[in-house]
Amino acid sequence: MAQIKADPNKVAWEESEFPILCETCLGDNPYLRMTKQSLAKECKVCTRPFTVFRWCPGVGMRFKKTEICQTCSKVKNVCQTCLLDLEFGLPVQVRDTALGLEDNAPRSDVNKEYFAQNMDAHNSGDGLGSSGFGKAESAGRELLKKLQRTEPYYKRNRQHICSFFVKGNCTRGAECPYRHEMPQEGELKHQNIKDRYYGTNDPVARKILSGSRAGGAGRQFTPPEDKTITSLFITGVTESVTEPDLKGFFYAFGEIKSVVVVHKSKCAFVNFTTRVGAELAFEKTGGGINIQGIPLRVSWAKSRPVGARSEQNAEPAPSPTAVMDALQAGPPPPPGSGSTFAYPSQDPTYQGSTSRRR
């Protein structure tokens, strides 16, 4: 009996038990339910079949699924769904630019298949996270720590925009599960999954890199025109970062008026006595600091209007006498009818058999 030789390509097809995901794609629900389907789709990078996982990250969020296989994910150390770096949560192009890494991944179909087979045979499971980052320069790592988010960005899991609402013919109203808002125009609208993976022509990465060159990941680098603003806004503050820690760090740049820490919102305000001290502090920190091993983002605080917005635009409250007179007068006459009525029944203030004008 002839023995059929096994196809080496099919032997290398992925069979996994759990996906490689970032914390944002998993969502904030600790009781997550996933569906698993073996060899359901082909990887959008190497085109090999792989195990697809599908889940809902939270209430009101859209269902998400894995887009690339675990072999491609380990090569670039990225999430299987959003293709962002697992350690820093940034696009591949931003990470490779900061660390000086070169992309040697093949592009042709034959070379991609051969490359994937070699990675399956020689990869120990650590991926780029242990082989590439350990040799990176400390300056690049510090830049990535300033650019990275300090907490998951669950807003990325929202539902897609309703296409019928954009056309103006959505009849579902509040029951529509999709977002009723107009899409924003710009280069961020045109994103490609292969460009994100290979780190080439990624509009999100270009925006982040342009912001970092301008001084701090798109944060406000130039001091605001309002000279009365002498406060800095700190984000990413955890329970371990206290008011004395922030005061002890920023006091070297100038006299501090007060420090307000709001652990519930994970933010803080450092109020300087003079504008010169606030400008010096932001210039030296470069938009990011590290206290007790926790990366914090620094930006200028915004000017706050005096009083609530409703109090600024509100009209003066009427006197109690005017309120009582208005209630006794009844509703106003219909528009265009004037103050005279042809018949008593046309008078809206006429009640029953008695009138207020008696």
XYZ file of C-alpha atoms in Angstrom, residues 129-306:
178
model
C 10.116 41.021 22.750
C 13.222 39.334 24.207
C 15.601 39.268 21.227
C 15.297 42.800 19.867
C 14.437 44.981 22.838
C 17.284 43.851 25.049
C 19.873 45.326 22.652
C 17.976 48.579 22.096
C 19.397 51.865 23.193
C 18.127 53.296 26.439
C 17.295 56.610 24.753
C 14.907 54.867 22.374
C 13.224 53.017 25.194
C 12.771 56.233 27.145
C 11.157 57.838 24.102
C 8.761 54.910 23.769
C 7.852 55.152 27.444
C 6.931 58.795 26.943
C 4.846 58.007 23.868
C 3.025 54.972 25.213
C -0.366 55.043 26.905
C -0.336 54.396 30.635
C -3.705 52.611 30.624
C -5.911 50.732 28.128
C -7.745 52.803 25.524
C -11.136 51.062 25.440
C -12.593 53.760 23.185
C -10.902 51.901 20.338
C -13.413 49.045 20.769
C -16.488 51.165 20.025
C -19.029 50.243 17.383
C -18.456 51.336 13.812
C -20.210 54.367 12.353
C -23.646 53.652 10.889
C -23.398 53.929 7.098
C -27.146 54.543 6.799
C -26.862 57.485 9.198
C -24.108 58.987 7.053
C -26.411 58.707 4.026
C -29.261 60.215 6.057
C -31.686 57.293 5.867
C -31.209 55.350 9.124
C -34.668 54.585 10.564
C -33.603 52.687 13.705
C -32.969 55.766 15.814
C -31.784 55.078 19.359
C -32.125 51.316 18.808
C -29.372 51.329 16.165
C -26.331 49.465 17.563
C -23.914 51.554 15.489
C -22.640 55.059 16.189
C -24.626 57.962 14.805
C -21.902 60.462 13.986
C -20.240 61.762 10.864
C -16.814 60.300 9.986
C -13.778 62.534 10.219
C -11.891 63.269 7.044
C -8.112 63.005 6.905
C -5.273 60.568 6.354
C -6.229 58.521 9.439
C -9.285 57.378 7.513
C -7.092 55.408 5.086
C -5.267 52.703 7.047
C -3.940 49.401 5.744
C -3.309 46.343 7.881
C -0.149 45.346 5.985
C 1.279 48.853 6.275
C 0.608 48.691 10.006
C 2.338 45.320 10.311
C 5.421 46.089 8.209
C 5.722 49.623 9.615
C 5.558 51.510 6.323
C 3.305 54.449 5.404
C 1.270 54.144 8.595
C -0.710 57.399 9.092
C -1.107 56.800 12.832
C 2.649 56.339 13.213
C 3.364 59.481 11.192
C 1.080 61.491 13.455
C 2.762 60.172 16.609
C 6.276 60.703 15.258
C 5.502 64.224 14.083
C 4.130 65.026 17.523
C 7.204 63.615 19.251
C 9.526 65.692 17.049
C 7.446 68.754 17.861
C 7.895 67.980 21.516
C 5.947 65.312 23.263
C 3.630 62.960 21.341
C 1.256 65.565 20.042
C 0.825 67.276 23.394
C 0.857 71.033 23.667
C 4.548 71.906 23.651
C 4.494 75.650 23.166
C 3.283 77.544 26.244
C -0.306 78.809 25.956
C -0.852 82.444 25.053
C -2.762 83.043 28.271
C -0.034 84.216 30.669
C -2.238 83.529 33.678
C -1.857 79.765 33.177
C 0.832 78.551 35.570
C -0.334 74.941 36.014
C 0.797 71.629 34.525
C -1.545 68.693 33.952
C -0.184 65.228 34.882
C -1.838 62.020 33.616
C -1.208 58.369 34.429
C -1.084 58.981 38.192
C -1.563 55.759 40.173
C -2.189 55.172 43.861
C 1.544 54.835 44.524
C 2.230 58.388 43.280
C 1.404 60.811 46.092
C 1.311 64.575 46.459
C 4.722 64.737 48.202
C 6.258 62.758 45.320
C 5.077 65.279 42.721
C 5.976 68.232 44.913
C 9.447 66.842 45.543
C 10.048 66.392 41.837
C 8.782 69.768 40.579
C 9.993 72.039 43.385
C 13.428 72.273 41.737
C 11.944 74.264 38.830
C 10.243 76.962 40.870
C 8.049 77.753 43.841
C 4.944 75.584 43.925
C 1.641 77.066 44.989
C -0.252 73.780 45.356
C -0.458 70.189 44.106
C -3.823 68.536 43.533
C -3.922 64.749 43.011
C -7.094 62.973 41.859
C -6.414 59.244 42.021
C -9.925 58.393 40.867
C -9.279 60.111 37.522
C -5.565 59.167 37.510
C -4.462 62.760 37.040
C -2.935 65.647 39.000
C -2.353 69.399 38.755
C 0.891 71.126 39.713
C 0.254 74.834 40.249
C 3.339 77.063 40.157
C 3.521 80.531 41.654
C 5.099 82.057 38.538
C 4.792 81.392 34.821
C 8.576 81.126 34.490
C 8.664 78.141 36.842
C 5.917 76.330 34.914
C 7.655 76.917 31.570
C 10.990 75.701 32.940
C 9.389 72.569 34.399
C 7.702 71.621 31.143
C 10.814 72.356 29.103
C 13.020 70.155 31.289
C 10.551 67.271 31.537
C 9.955 67.178 27.780
C 6.310 66.169 28.195
C 6.995 63.051 30.261
C 8.528 62.021 33.577
C 9.064 58.841 35.556
C 8.301 58.704 39.280
C 8.784 55.454 41.213
C 9.025 53.549 37.938
C 5.664 54.851 36.688
C 5.676 56.849 33.408
C 3.642 60.057 33.665
C 2.642 62.493 30.926
C 3.018 66.224 31.405
C 1.059 68.847 29.495
C -0.136 72.392 29.988
C -3.385 72.892 31.855
C -6.208 74.692 30.077
C -7.672 77.982 31.208
C -10.832 77.584 33.234
C -13.621 80.188 32.913
C -14.775 81.914 36.059
